[in-house]
mmCIF file with all atom_site columns, C-alpha atoms and ligand atoms in Angstrom:
data_model
loop_
_atom_site.group_PDB
_atom_site.id
_atom_site.type_symbol
_atom_site.label_atom_id
_atom_site.label_alt_id
_atom_site.label_comp_id
_atom_site.label_asym_id
_atom_site.label_entity_id
_atom_site.label_seq_id
_atom_site.pdbx_PDB_ins_code
_atom_site.Cartn_x
_atom_site.Cartn_y
_atom_site.Cartn_z
_atom_site.occupancy
_atom_site.B_iso_or_equiv
_atom_site.pdbx_formal_charge
_atom_site.auth_seq_id
_atom_site.auth_comp_id
_atom_site.auth_asym_id
_atom_site.auth_atom_id
_atom_site.pdbx_PDB_model_num
ATOM   1   C CA . MET A 1 1   ? 167.866 -87.641  181.033 1.00 0.00 ? 82  MET A CA 1
ATOM   2   C CA . ARG A 1 2   ? 164.126 -87.079  181.022 1.00 0.00 ? 83  ARG A CA 1
ATOM   3   C CA . ILE A 1 3   ? 161.425 -89.737  181.374 1.00 0.00 ? 84  ILE A CA 1
ATOM   4   C CA . ASP A 1 4   ? 157.766 -88.845  180.774 1.00 0.00 ? 85  ASP A CA 1
ATOM   5   C CA . ILE A 1 5   ? 155.229 -91.453  181.853 1.00 0.00 ? 86  ILE A CA 1
ATOM   6   C CA . LEU A 1 6   ? 151.654 -91.393  180.575 1.00 0.00 ? 87  LEU A CA 1
ATOM   7   C CA . THR A 1 7   ? 149.084 -93.259  182.641 1.00 0.00 ? 88  THR A CA 1
ATOM   8   C CA . VAL A 1 8   ? 145.439 -93.355  183.667 1.00 0.00 ? 89  VAL A CA 1
ATOM   9   C CA . VAL A 1 9   ? 146.463 -94.233  187.252 1.00 0.00 ? 90  VAL A CA 1
ATOM   10  C CA . PRO A 1 10  ? 149.288 -91.829  188.218 1.00 0.00 ? 91  PRO A CA 1
ATOM   11  C CA . GLU A 1 11  ? 148.898 -92.745  191.908 1.00 0.00 ? 92  GLU A CA 1
ATOM   12  C CA . LEU A 1 12  ? 150.403 -96.160  191.185 1.00 0.00 ? 93  LEU A CA 1
ATOM   13  C CA . LEU A 1 13  ? 153.736 -94.547  190.320 1.00 0.00 ? 94  LEU A CA 1
ATOM   14  C CA . VAL A 1 14  ? 154.110 -92.192  193.282 1.00 0.00 ? 95  VAL A CA 1
ATOM   15  C CA . SER A 1 15  ? 155.960 -94.418  195.715 1.00 0.00 ? 96  SER A CA 1
ATOM   16  C CA . PRO A 1 16  ? 158.083 -96.490  193.269 1.00 0.00 ? 97  PRO A CA 1
ATOM   17  C CA . LEU A 1 17  ? 159.453 -93.267  191.735 1.00 0.00 ? 98  LEU A CA 1
ATOM   18  C CA . GLY A 1 18  ? 159.558 -91.225  194.920 1.00 0.00 ? 99  GLY A CA 1
ATOM   19  C CA . GLU A 1 19  ? 161.793 -93.230  197.237 1.00 0.00 ? 100 GLU A CA 1
ATOM   20  C CA . SER A 1 20  ? 165.357 -94.419  197.631 1.00 0.00 ? 101 SER A CA 1
ATOM   21  C CA . ILE A 1 21  ? 167.723 -94.300  194.622 1.00 0.00 ? 102 ILE A CA 1
ATOM   22  C CA . LEU A 1 22  ? 165.091 -92.895  192.247 1.00 0.00 ? 103 LEU A CA 1
ATOM   23  C CA . LYS A 1 23  ? 164.279 -90.103  194.657 1.00 0.00 ? 104 LYS A CA 1
ATOM   24  C CA . ARG A 1 24  ? 167.961 -89.229  195.092 1.00 0.00 ? 105 ARG A CA 1
ATOM   25  C CA . ALA A 1 25  ? 168.701 -89.391  191.362 1.00 0.00 ? 106 ALA A CA 1
ATOM   26  C CA . GLN A 1 26  ? 165.951 -86.846  190.736 1.00 0.00 ? 107 GLN A CA 1
ATOM   27  C CA . ALA A 1 27  ? 167.107 -84.630  193.618 1.00 0.00 ? 108 ALA A CA 1
ATOM   28  C CA . LYS A 1 28  ? 170.652 -84.683  192.184 1.00 0.00 ? 109 LYS A CA 1
ATOM   29  C CA . GLY A 1 29  ? 169.292 -83.647  188.776 1.00 0.00 ? 110 GLY A CA 1
ATOM   30  C CA . LEU A 1 30  ? 170.461 -86.835  187.020 1.00 0.00 ? 111 LEU A CA 1
ATOM   31  C CA . VAL A 1 31  ? 166.966 -87.500  185.727 1.00 0.00 ? 112 VAL A CA 1
ATOM   32  C CA . GLU A 1 32  ? 163.690 -85.653  185.499 1.00 0.00 ? 113 GLU A CA 1
ATOM   33  C CA . ILE A 1 33  ? 160.710 -87.996  185.755 1.00 0.00 ? 114 ILE A CA 1
ATOM   34  C CA . VAL A 1 34  ? 157.290 -86.507  185.013 1.00 0.00 ? 115 VAL A CA 1
ATOM   35  C CA . VAL A 1 35  ? 154.056 -88.472  185.338 1.00 0.00 ? 116 VAL A CA 1
ATOM   36  C CA . HIS A 1 36  ? 151.070 -87.299  183.256 1.00 0.00 ? 117 HIS A CA 1
ATOM   37  C CA . ASN A 1 37  ? 147.440 -88.271  183.678 1.00 0.00 ? 118 ASN A CA 1
ATOM   38  C CA . ILE A 1 38  ? 145.960 -89.172  180.282 1.00 0.00 ? 119 ILE A CA 1
ATOM   39  C CA . ARG A 1 39  ? 142.545 -88.073  181.593 1.00 0.00 ? 120 ARG A CA 1
ATOM   40  C CA . ASP A 1 40  ? 143.832 -84.486  181.559 1.00 0.00 ? 121 ASP A CA 1
ATOM   41  C CA . PHE A 1 41  ? 143.880 -84.724  177.754 1.00 0.00 ? 122 PHE A CA 1
ATOM   42  C CA . THR A 1 42  ? 140.243 -85.727  177.241 1.00 0.00 ? 123 THR A CA 1
ATOM   43  C CA . THR A 1 43  ? 137.654 -83.306  175.905 1.00 0.00 ? 124 THR A CA 1
ATOM   44  C CA . ASP A 1 44  ? 134.886 -85.482  177.272 1.00 0.00 ? 125 ASP A CA 1
ATOM   45  C CA . LYS A 1 45  ? 133.182 -84.091  180.386 1.00 0.00 ? 126 LYS A CA 1
ATOM   46  C CA . HIS A 1 46  ? 133.377 -87.457  182.154 1.00 0.00 ? 127 HIS A CA 1
ATOM   47  C CA . ARG A 1 47  ? 137.098 -87.628  181.328 1.00 0.00 ? 128 ARG A CA 1
ATOM   48  C CA . GLN A 1 48  ? 136.509 -91.020  179.707 1.00 0.00 ? 129 GLN A CA 1
ATOM   49  C CA . VAL A 1 49  ? 139.617 -92.675  178.259 1.00 0.00 ? 130 VAL A CA 1
ATOM   50  C CA . ASP A 1 50  ? 138.282 -96.151  177.395 1.00 0.00 ? 131 ASP A CA 1
ATOM   51  C CA . ASP A 1 51  ? 135.509 -97.627  175.277 1.00 0.00 ? 132 ASP A CA 1
ATOM   52  C CA . TYR A 1 52  ? 134.106 -100.971 174.117 1.00 0.00 ? 133 TYR A CA 1
ATOM   53  C CA . PRO A 1 53  ? 136.108 -102.922 171.545 1.00 0.00 ? 134 PRO A CA 1
ATOM   54  C CA . PHE A 1 54  ? 134.756 -103.222 168.005 1.00 0.00 ? 135 PHE A CA 1
ATOM   55  C CA . GLY A 1 55  ? 133.959 -106.842 167.226 1.00 0.00 ? 136 GLY A CA 1
ATOM   56  C CA . GLY A 1 56  ? 132.536 -107.566 170.654 1.00 0.00 ? 137 GLY A CA 1
ATOM   57  C CA . GLU A 1 57  ? 135.450 -108.856 172.721 1.00 0.00 ? 138 GLU A CA 1
ATOM   58  C CA . ALA A 1 58  ? 135.387 -108.704 176.511 1.00 0.00 ? 139 ALA A CA 1
ATOM   59  C CA . GLY A 1 59  ? 137.048 -105.781 178.313 1.00 0.00 ? 140 GLY A CA 1
ATOM   60  C CA . MET A 1 60  ? 137.635 -102.131 177.499 1.00 0.00 ? 141 MET A CA 1
ATOM   61  C CA . VAL A 1 61  ? 140.139 -100.487 175.156 1.00 0.00 ? 142 VAL A CA 1
ATOM   62  C CA . MET A 1 62  ? 142.129 -97.274  175.666 1.00 0.00 ? 143 MET A CA 1
ATOM   63  C CA . MET A 1 63  ? 140.815 -94.758  173.135 1.00 0.00 ? 144 MET A CA 1
ATOM   64  C CA . ALA A 1 64  ? 143.136 -93.293  170.519 1.00 0.00 ? 145 ALA A CA 1
ATOM   65  C CA . GLU A 1 65  ? 142.216 -89.617  170.827 1.00 0.00 ? 146 GLU A CA 1
ATOM   66  C CA . PRO A 1 66  ? 143.131 -88.808  174.457 1.00 0.00 ? 147 PRO A CA 1
ATOM   67  C CA . VAL A 1 67  ? 146.350 -90.823  174.157 1.00 0.00 ? 148 VAL A CA 1
ATOM   68  C CA . ALA A 1 68  ? 147.274 -89.080  170.902 1.00 0.00 ? 149 ALA A CA 1
ATOM   69  C CA . ARG A 1 69  ? 146.578 -85.675  172.424 1.00 0.00 ? 150 ARG A CA 1
ATOM   70  C CA . ALA A 1 70  ? 148.765 -86.506  175.419 1.00 0.00 ? 151 ALA A CA 1
ATOM   71  C CA . ILE A 1 71  ? 151.656 -87.736  173.245 1.00 0.00 ? 152 ILE A CA 1
ATOM   72  C CA . ASP A 1 72  ? 151.316 -84.777  170.841 1.00 0.00 ? 153 ASP A CA 1
ATOM   73  C CA . SER A 1 73  ? 151.432 -82.273  173.670 1.00 0.00 ? 154 SER A CA 1
ATOM   74  C CA . LEU A 1 74  ? 154.673 -83.806  175.007 1.00 0.00 ? 155 LEU A CA 1
ATOM   75  C CA . LYS A 1 75  ? 156.204 -84.051  171.535 1.00 0.00 ? 156 LYS A CA 1
ATOM   76  C CA . ALA A 1 76  ? 155.493 -80.364  171.007 1.00 0.00 ? 157 ALA A CA 1
ATOM   77  C CA . GLU A 1 77  ? 157.876 -79.628  173.897 1.00 0.00 ? 158 GLU A CA 1
ATOM   78  C CA . ARG A 1 78  ? 160.795 -81.924  173.020 1.00 0.00 ? 159 ARG A CA 1
ATOM   79  C CA . GLU A 1 79  ? 161.958 -84.754  170.810 1.00 0.00 ? 160 GLU A CA 1
ATOM   80  C CA . TYR A 1 80  ? 161.856 -88.307  172.126 1.00 0.00 ? 161 TYR A CA 1
ATOM   81  C CA . ASP A 1 81  ? 164.406 -91.037  171.436 1.00 0.00 ? 162 ASP A CA 1
ATOM   82  C CA . GLU A 1 82  ? 161.835 -93.712  172.194 1.00 0.00 ? 163 GLU A CA 1
ATOM   83  C CA . VAL A 1 83  ? 158.081 -93.787  172.746 1.00 0.00 ? 164 VAL A CA 1
ATOM   84  C CA . ILE A 1 84  ? 157.635 -97.002  174.718 1.00 0.00 ? 165 ILE A CA 1
ATOM   85  C CA . TYR A 1 85  ? 154.375 -98.869  175.289 1.00 0.00 ? 166 TYR A CA 1
ATOM   86  C CA . THR A 1 86  ? 154.273 -101.351 178.181 1.00 0.00 ? 167 THR A CA 1
ATOM   87  C CA . SER A 1 87  ? 152.488 -104.496 177.117 1.00 0.00 ? 168 SER A CA 1
ATOM   88  C CA . PRO A 1 88  ? 152.753 -108.249 177.659 1.00 0.00 ? 169 PRO A CA 1
ATOM   89  C CA . ASP A 1 89  ? 153.211 -108.627 173.872 1.00 0.00 ? 170 ASP A CA 1
ATOM   90  C CA . GLY A 1 90  ? 156.340 -106.458 173.840 1.00 0.00 ? 171 GLY A CA 1
ATOM   91  C CA . VAL A 1 91  ? 159.970 -107.550 173.706 1.00 0.00 ? 172 VAL A CA 1
ATOM   92  C CA . ARG A 1 92  ? 161.140 -108.909 177.042 1.00 0.00 ? 173 ARG A CA 1
ATOM   93  C CA . HIS A 1 93  ? 162.902 -106.277 179.140 1.00 0.00 ? 174 HIS A CA 1
ATOM   94  C CA . ASP A 1 94  ? 166.450 -107.171 180.165 1.00 0.00 ? 175 ASP A CA 1
ATOM   95  C CA . GLN A 1 95  ? 169.730 -105.639 181.289 1.00 0.00 ? 176 GLN A CA 1
ATOM   96  C CA . HIS A 1 96  ? 170.874 -104.968 177.715 1.00 0.00 ? 177 HIS A CA 1
ATOM   97  C CA . GLU A 1 97  ? 167.748 -102.940 177.068 1.00 0.00 ? 178 GLU A CA 1
ATOM   98  C CA . ALA A 1 98  ? 168.124 -101.100 180.396 1.00 0.00 ? 179 ALA A CA 1
ATOM   99  C CA . ASN A 1 99  ? 171.720 -100.219 179.456 1.00 0.00 ? 180 ASN A CA 1
ATOM   100 C CA . ARG A 1 100 ? 170.639 -98.988  176.031 1.00 0.00 ? 181 ARG A CA 1
ATOM   101 C CA . LEU A 1 101 ? 167.787 -96.872  177.391 1.00 0.00 ? 182 LEU A CA 1
ATOM   102 C CA . SER A 1 102 ? 170.080 -95.342  180.027 1.00 0.00 ? 183 SER A CA 1
ATOM   103 C CA . THR A 1 103 ? 172.167 -93.773  177.249 1.00 0.00 ? 184 THR A CA 1
ATOM   104 C CA . LEU A 1 104 ? 169.190 -91.939  175.694 1.00 0.00 ? 185 LEU A CA 1
ATOM   105 C CA . GLY A 1 105 ? 168.159 -88.343  176.314 1.00 0.00 ? 186 GLY A CA 1
ATOM   106 C CA . ASN A 1 106 ? 164.346 -88.300  176.427 1.00 0.00 ? 187 ASN A CA 1
ATOM   107 C CA . ILE A 1 107 ? 162.046 -91.269  176.660 1.00 0.00 ? 188 ILE A CA 1
ATOM   108 C CA . MET A 1 108 ? 158.290 -91.481  176.938 1.00 0.00 ? 189 MET A CA 1
ATOM   109 C CA . ILE A 1 109 ? 156.550 -94.496  178.472 1.00 0.00 ? 190 ILE A CA 1
ATOM   110 C CA . LEU A 1 110 ? 152.869 -95.053  177.774 1.00 0.00 ? 191 LEU A CA 1
ATOM   111 C CA . CYS A 1 111 ? 151.340 -97.406  180.323 1.00 0.00 ? 192 CYS A CA 1
ATOM   112 C CA . GLY A 1 112 ? 148.851 -99.835  178.874 1.00 0.00 ? 193 GLY A CA 1
ATOM   113 C CA . HIS A 1 113 ? 145.592 -100.227 180.752 1.00 0.00 ? 194 HIS A CA 1
ATOM   114 C CA . TYR A 1 114 ? 142.275 -102.061 180.495 1.00 0.00 ? 195 TYR A CA 1
ATOM   115 C CA . LYS A 1 115 ? 142.298 -104.777 177.847 1.00 0.00 ? 196 LYS A CA 1
ATOM   116 C CA . GLY A 1 116 ? 144.741 -102.797 175.721 1.00 0.00 ? 197 GLY A CA 1
ATOM   117 C CA . LEU A 1 117 ? 145.273 -99.802  173.470 1.00 0.00 ? 198 LEU A CA 1
ATOM   118 C CA . ASP A 1 118 ? 143.674 -98.897  170.141 1.00 0.00 ? 199 ASP A CA 1
ATOM   119 C CA . GLN A 1 119 ? 146.004 -100.450 167.553 1.00 0.00 ? 200 GLN A CA 1
ATOM   120 C CA . ARG A 1 120 ? 146.205 -97.195  165.575 1.00 0.00 ? 201 ARG A CA 1
ATOM   121 C CA . ILE A 1 121 ? 148.236 -95.583  168.378 1.00 0.00 ? 202 ILE A CA 1
ATOM   122 C CA . ARG A 1 122 ? 150.591 -98.548  168.393 1.00 0.00 ? 203 ARG A CA 1
ATOM   123 C CA . ASP A 1 123 ? 150.982 -98.273  164.619 1.00 0.00 ? 204 ASP A CA 1
ATOM   124 C CA . THR A 1 124 ? 151.609 -94.532  164.501 1.00 0.00 ? 205 THR A CA 1
ATOM   125 C CA . TYR A 1 125 ? 153.276 -93.370  167.714 1.00 0.00 ? 206 TYR A CA 1
ATOM   126 C CA . ILE A 1 126 ? 154.955 -96.265  169.477 1.00 0.00 ? 207 ILE A CA 1
ATOM   127 C CA . THR A 1 127 ? 158.614 -96.963  168.663 1.00 0.00 ? 208 THR A CA 1
ATOM   128 C CA . ARG A 1 128 ? 159.143 -99.820  171.141 1.00 0.00 ? 209 ARG A CA 1
ATOM   129 C CA . GLU A 1 129 ? 156.870 -102.204 173.024 1.00 0.00 ? 210 GLU A CA 1
ATOM   130 C CA . ILE A 1 130 ? 158.292 -103.694 176.201 1.00 0.00 ? 211 ILE A CA 1
ATOM   131 C CA . SER A 1 131 ? 157.062 -106.530 178.415 1.00 0.00 ? 212 SER A CA 1
ATOM   132 C CA . ILE A 1 132 ? 158.546 -107.232 181.842 1.00 0.00 ? 213 ILE A CA 1
ATOM   133 C CA . GLY A 1 133 ? 157.642 -110.926 181.715 1.00 0.00 ? 214 GLY A CA 1
ATOM   134 C CA . ASP A 1 134 ? 155.239 -113.547 180.466 1.00 0.00 ? 215 ASP A CA 1
ATOM   135 C CA . TYR A 1 135 ? 152.346 -112.754 182.776 1.00 0.00 ? 216 TYR A CA 1
ATOM   136 C CA . VAL A 1 136 ? 149.568 -110.197 182.630 1.00 0.00 ? 217 VAL A CA 1
ATOM   137 C CA . LEU A 1 137 ? 149.472 -107.271 185.053 1.00 0.00 ? 218 LEU A CA 1
ATOM   138 C CA . THR A 1 138 ? 146.419 -105.136 185.784 1.00 0.00 ? 219 THR A CA 1
ATOM   139 C CA . GLY A 1 139 ? 148.100 -102.261 183.992 1.00 0.00 ? 220 GLY A CA 1
ATOM   140 C CA . GLY A 1 140 ? 151.437 -101.152 182.622 1.00 0.00 ? 221 GLY A CA 1
ATOM   141 C CA . GLU A 1 141 ? 152.258 -98.843  185.545 1.00 0.00 ? 222 GLU A CA 1
ATOM   142 C CA . LEU A 1 142 ? 154.236 -101.401 187.521 1.00 0.00 ? 223 LEU A CA 1
ATOM   143 C CA . ALA A 1 143 ? 156.056 -102.350 184.317 1.00 0.00 ? 224 ALA A CA 1
ATOM   144 C CA . ALA A 1 144 ? 156.867 -98.662  183.696 1.00 0.00 ? 225 ALA A CA 1
ATOM   145 C CA . ALA A 1 145 ? 158.174 -98.405  187.264 1.00 0.00 ? 226 ALA A CA 1
ATOM   146 C CA . VAL A 1 146 ? 160.338 -101.508 186.746 1.00 0.00 ? 227 VAL A CA 1
ATOM   147 C CA . ILE A 1 147 ? 161.760 -100.193 183.470 1.00 0.00 ? 228 ILE A CA 1
ATOM   148 C CA . THR A 1 148 ? 162.392 -96.731  184.941 1.00 0.00 ? 229 THR A CA 1
ATOM   149 C CA . ASP A 1 149 ? 164.083 -98.161  188.023 1.00 0.00 ? 230 ASP A CA 1
ATOM   150 C CA . SER A 1 150 ? 166.343 -100.435 185.956 1.00 0.00 ? 231 SER A CA 1
ATOM   151 C CA . VAL A 1 151 ? 167.404 -97.474  183.795 1.00 0.00 ? 232 VAL A CA 1
ATOM   152 C CA . VAL A 1 152 ? 167.837 -94.750  186.413 1.00 0.00 ? 233 VAL A CA 1
ATOM   153 C CA . ARG A 1 153 ? 170.101 -96.816  188.677 1.00 0.00 ? 234 ARG A CA 1
ATOM   154 C CA . LEU A 1 154 ? 172.525 -97.070  185.740 1.00 0.00 ? 235 LEU A CA 1
ATOM   155 C CA . LEU A 1 155 ? 172.933 -93.313  185.328 1.00 0.00 ? 236 LEU A CA 1
ATOM   156 C CA . PRO A 1 156 ? 176.427 -92.201  186.331 1.00 0.00 ? 237 PRO A CA 1
ATOM   157 C CA . SER A 1 157 ? 176.552 -91.485  190.087 1.00 0.00 ? 238 SER A CA 1
ATOM   158 C CA . ALA A 1 158 ? 172.949 -92.613  190.711 1.00 0.00 ? 239 ALA A CA 1
ATOM   159 C CA . ILE A 1 159 ? 174.402 -95.313  192.952 1.00 0.00 ? 240 ILE A CA 1
ATOM   160 C CA . GLY A 1 160 ? 176.843 -94.301  195.675 1.00 0.00 ? 241 GLY A CA 1
ATOM   161 C CA . ASP A 1 161 ? 179.536 -96.823  194.901 1.00 0.00 ? 242 ASP A CA 1
ATOM   162 C CA . GLU A 1 162 ? 180.363 -96.180  191.237 1.00 0.00 ? 243 GLU A CA 1
ATOM   163 C CA . GLU A 1 163 ? 181.309 -99.792  190.769 1.00 0.00 ? 244 GLU A CA 1
ATOM   164 C CA . SER A 1 164 ? 178.223 -101.421 192.073 1.00 0.00 ? 245 SER A CA 1
ATOM   165 C CA . ALA A 1 165 ? 175.991 -101.106 188.983 1.00 0.00 ? 246 ALA A CA 1
ATOM   166 C CA . LEU A 1 166 ? 178.773 -102.594 186.876 1.00 0.00 ? 247 LEU A CA 1
ATOM   167 C CA . THR A 1 167 ? 179.005 -105.677 189.073 1.00 0.00 ? 248 THR A CA 1
ATOM   168 C CA . ASP A 1 168 ? 175.239 -106.304 189.087 1.00 0.00 ? 249 ASP A CA 1
ATOM   169 C CA . SER A 1 169 ? 173.841 -109.640 188.041 1.00 0.00 ? 250 SER A CA 1
ATOM   170 C CA . PHE A 1 170 ? 173.380 -109.766 184.220 1.00 0.00 ? 251 PHE A CA 1
ATOM   171 C CA . GLN A 1 171 ? 175.837 -106.932 183.532 1.00 0.00 ? 252 GLN A CA 1
ATOM   172 C CA . ASP A 1 172 ? 178.165 -109.505 181.927 1.00 0.00 ? 253 ASP A CA 1
ATOM   173 C CA . ASP A 1 173 ? 175.371 -112.037 181.266 1.00 0.00 ? 254 ASP A CA 1
ATOM   174 C CA . LEU A 1 174 ? 176.215 -113.793 184.534 1.00 0.00 ? 255 LEU A CA 1
ATOM   175 C CA . LEU A 1 175 ? 174.460 -113.921 187.882 1.00 0.00 ? 256 LEU A CA 1
ATOM   176 C CA . ALA A 1 176 ? 176.261 -112.148 190.712 1.00 0.00 ? 257 ALA A CA 1
ATOM   177 C CA . PRO A 1 177 ? 178.488 -114.204 193.050 1.00 0.00 ? 258 PRO A CA 1
ATOM   178 C CA . PRO A 1 178 ? 177.415 -114.775 196.690 1.00 0.00 ? 259 PRO A CA 1
ATOM   179 C CA . LEU A 1 179 ? 177.926 -111.932 199.176 1.00 0.00 ? 260 LEU A CA 1
ATOM   180 C CA . TYR A 1 180 ? 178.794 -112.054 202.862 1.00 0.00 ? 261 TYR A CA 1
ATOM   181 C CA . THR A 1 181 ? 179.104 -109.453 205.602 1.00 0.00 ? 262 THR A CA 1
ATOM   182 C CA . ARG A 1 182 ? 180.160 -109.541 209.249 1.00 0.00 ? 263 ARG A CA 1
ATOM   183 C CA . PRO A 1 183 ? 180.375 -111.615 211.371 1.00 0.00 ? 264 PRO A CA 1
ATOM   184 C CA . ALA A 1 184 ? 182.847 -113.962 209.638 1.00 0.00 ? 265 ALA A CA 1
ATOM   185 C CA . GLU A 1 185 ? 181.251 -116.858 211.504 1.00 0.00 ? 266 GLU A CA 1
ATOM   186 C CA . TRP A 1 186 ? 177.486 -116.936 212.077 1.00 0.00 ? 267 TRP A CA 1
ATOM   187 C CA . ARG A 1 187 ? 175.613 -119.866 213.629 1.00 0.00 ? 268 ARG A CA 1
ATOM   188 C CA . GLY A 1 188 ? 178.526 -122.143 212.853 1.00 0.00 ? 269 GLY A CA 1
ATOM   189 C CA . MET A 1 189 ? 178.748 -121.091 209.186 1.00 0.00 ? 270 MET A CA 1
ATOM   190 C CA . ARG A 1 190 ? 181.997 -119.505 208.091 1.00 0.00 ? 271 ARG A CA 1
ATOM   191 C CA . VAL A 1 191 ? 182.557 -117.054 205.268 1.00 0.00 ? 272 VAL A CA 1
ATOM   192 C CA . PRO A 1 192 ? 184.752 -118.652 202.544 1.00 0.00 ? 273 PRO A CA 1
ATOM   193 C CA . ASP A 1 193 ? 188.395 -118.219 203.619 1.00 0.00 ? 274 ASP A CA 1
ATOM   194 C CA . VAL A 1 194 ? 189.409 -116.604 200.362 1.00 0.00 ? 275 VAL A CA 1
ATOM   195 C CA . LEU A 1 195 ? 187.252 -113.549 201.126 1.00 0.00 ? 276 LEU A CA 1
ATOM   196 C CA . LEU A 1 196 ? 189.207 -112.997 204.360 1.00 0.00 ? 277 LEU A CA 1
ATOM   197 C CA . SER A 1 197 ? 192.588 -113.604 202.733 1.00 0.00 ? 278 SER A CA 1
ATOM   198 C CA . GLY A 1 198 ? 193.250 -110.050 201.535 1.00 0.00 ? 279 GLY A CA 1
ATOM   199 C CA . ASN A 1 199 ? 194.488 -111.516 198.227 1.00 0.00 ? 280 ASN A CA 1
ATOM   200 C CA . PHE A 1 200 ? 192.416 -109.528 195.738 1.00 0.00 ? 281 PHE A CA 1
ATOM   201 C CA . ALA A 1 201 ? 193.557 -111.436 192.666 1.00 0.00 ? 282 ALA A CA 1
ATOM   202 C CA . GLU A 1 202 ? 192.408 -114.660 194.334 1.00 0.00 ? 283 GLU A CA 1
ATOM   203 C CA . ILE A 1 203 ? 189.150 -113.015 195.432 1.00 0.00 ? 284 ILE A CA 1
ATOM   204 C CA . ASP A 1 204 ? 188.424 -111.835 191.872 1.00 0.00 ? 285 ASP A CA 1
ATOM   205 C CA . ARG A 1 205 ? 189.098 -115.331 190.539 1.00 0.00 ? 286 ARG A CA 1
ATOM   206 C CA . TRP A 1 206 ? 186.836 -116.884 193.195 1.00 0.00 ? 287 TRP A CA 1
ATOM   207 C CA . ARG A 1 207 ? 184.040 -114.422 192.362 1.00 0.00 ? 288 ARG A CA 1
ATOM   208 C CA . GLU A 1 208 ? 184.275 -115.211 188.660 1.00 0.00 ? 289 GLU A CA 1
ATOM   209 C CA . GLU A 1 209 ? 184.138 -118.964 189.325 1.00 0.00 ? 290 GLU A CA 1
ATOM   210 C CA . GLN A 1 210 ? 181.171 -118.555 191.651 1.00 0.00 ? 291 GLN A CA 1
ATOM   211 C CA . ALA A 1 211 ? 179.327 -116.366 189.151 1.00 0.00 ? 292 ALA A CA 1
ATOM   212 C CA . LEU A 1 212 ? 179.877 -118.906 186.411 1.00 0.00 ? 293 LEU A CA 1
ATOM   213 C CA . GLU A 1 213 ? 178.899 -121.870 188.592 1.00 0.00 ? 294 GLU A CA 1
ATOM   214 C CA . ARG A 1 214 ? 175.739 -120.113 189.806 1.00 0.00 ? 295 ARG A CA 1
ATOM   215 C CA . THR A 1 215 ? 174.750 -119.112 186.298 1.00 0.00 ? 296 THR A CA 1
ATOM   216 C CA . GLU A 1 216 ? 175.319 -122.641 184.937 1.00 0.00 ? 297 GLU A CA 1
ATOM   217 C CA . ARG A 1 217 ? 173.234 -124.079 187.749 1.00 0.00 ? 298 ARG A CA 1
ATOM   218 C CA . LEU A 1 218 ? 170.387 -121.540 187.950 1.00 0.00 ? 299 LEU A CA 1
ATOM   219 C CA . ARG A 1 219 ? 170.239 -119.861 184.528 1.00 0.00 ? 300 ARG A CA 1
ATOM   220 C CA . PRO A 1 220 ? 171.972 -122.063 181.945 1.00 0.00 ? 301 PRO A CA 1
ATOM   221 C CA . ASP A 1 221 ? 170.048 -120.147 179.236 1.00 0.00 ? 302 ASP A CA 1
ATOM   222 C CA . LEU A 1 222 ? 172.255 -117.092 179.906 1.00 0.00 ? 303 LEU A CA 1
ATOM   223 C CA . ILE A 1 223 ? 175.412 -118.955 178.909 1.00 0.00 ? 304 ILE A CA 1
ATOM   224 C CA . ARG A 1 224 ? 175.666 -118.937 175.139 1.00 0.00 ? 305 ARG A CA 1
HETATM 225 N N1 . ADE B 2 .   ? 150.954 -104.802 181.102 1.00 0.00 ? 51  ADE B N1 1
HETATM 226 C C1 . ADE B 2 .   ? 150.307 -105.902 181.525 1.00 0.00 ? 51  ADE B C1 1
HETATM 227 N N2 . ADE B 2 .   ? 151.146 -106.923 181.680 1.00 0.00 ? 51  ADE B N2 1
HETATM 228 C C2 . ADE B 2 .   ? 152.387 -106.469 181.347 1.00 0.00 ? 51  ADE B C2 1
HETATM 229 C C3 . ADE B 2 .   ? 153.661 -107.053 181.290 1.00 0.00 ? 51  ADE B C3 1
HETATM 230 N N3 . ADE B 2 .   ? 153.876 -108.328 181.601 1.00 0.00 ? 51  ADE B N3 1
HETATM 231 N N4 . ADE B 2 .   ? 154.705 -106.279 180.894 1.00 0.00 ? 51  ADE B N4 1
HETATM 232 C C4 . ADE B 2 .   ? 154.495 -105.007 180.551 1.00 0.00 ? 51  ADE B C4 1
HETATM 233 N N5 . ADE B 2 .   ? 153.309 -104.394 180.585 1.00 0.00 ? 51  ADE B N5 1
HETATM 234 C C5 . ADE B 2 .   ? 152.257 -105.118 180.981 1.00 0.00 ? 51  ADE B C5 1
#
């Protein structure tokens, strides 16, 4: 898989993409993640990428031309399954979307910045607009990092224990059951006996019940 990220602040993506599971997934060749600075595609000597909005609103708008040049130059190299724009007005990102994106070959993520992006780019280039929640971030870089992280960890063998991505919260529209590790008794609190029983059928049943109970209590909206 290949993920190209277009941004005006590439520095914001260095550490989220360069550590831990994402770092290892790239080292193993499971994914190639390339961050591009939109300013490199300006013809303007001040490398300006934003301008005042027509109609006199507050804030600045990302200009169409440098963004179009950046997208065109990437599209000249390969075809993209999705050209994503991160924006609070997009569809809400979730595990289903992460699963779907993880099956694609090449995706491009354009990070929104300033007040927003010239609508003509949204109309002509963007195939999907994604929000990571109903709040406004300074820019789309953290959203791009969140989306990328949620996708890359699903790639086969990105996570050491093959099973663990499948048993994540949300993978079956349920929250994950509680987890415990040693010691079996800590400050007077014991791990549920069933987990120490060695009876794996019972343990599976207990985990399912706990997942359902937790989801009903904390996220009833997930249970259709
Ligand atoms: N850019 C600013 N806020 C955002 C959000 N909530 N999701 C995605 N991109 C954003």
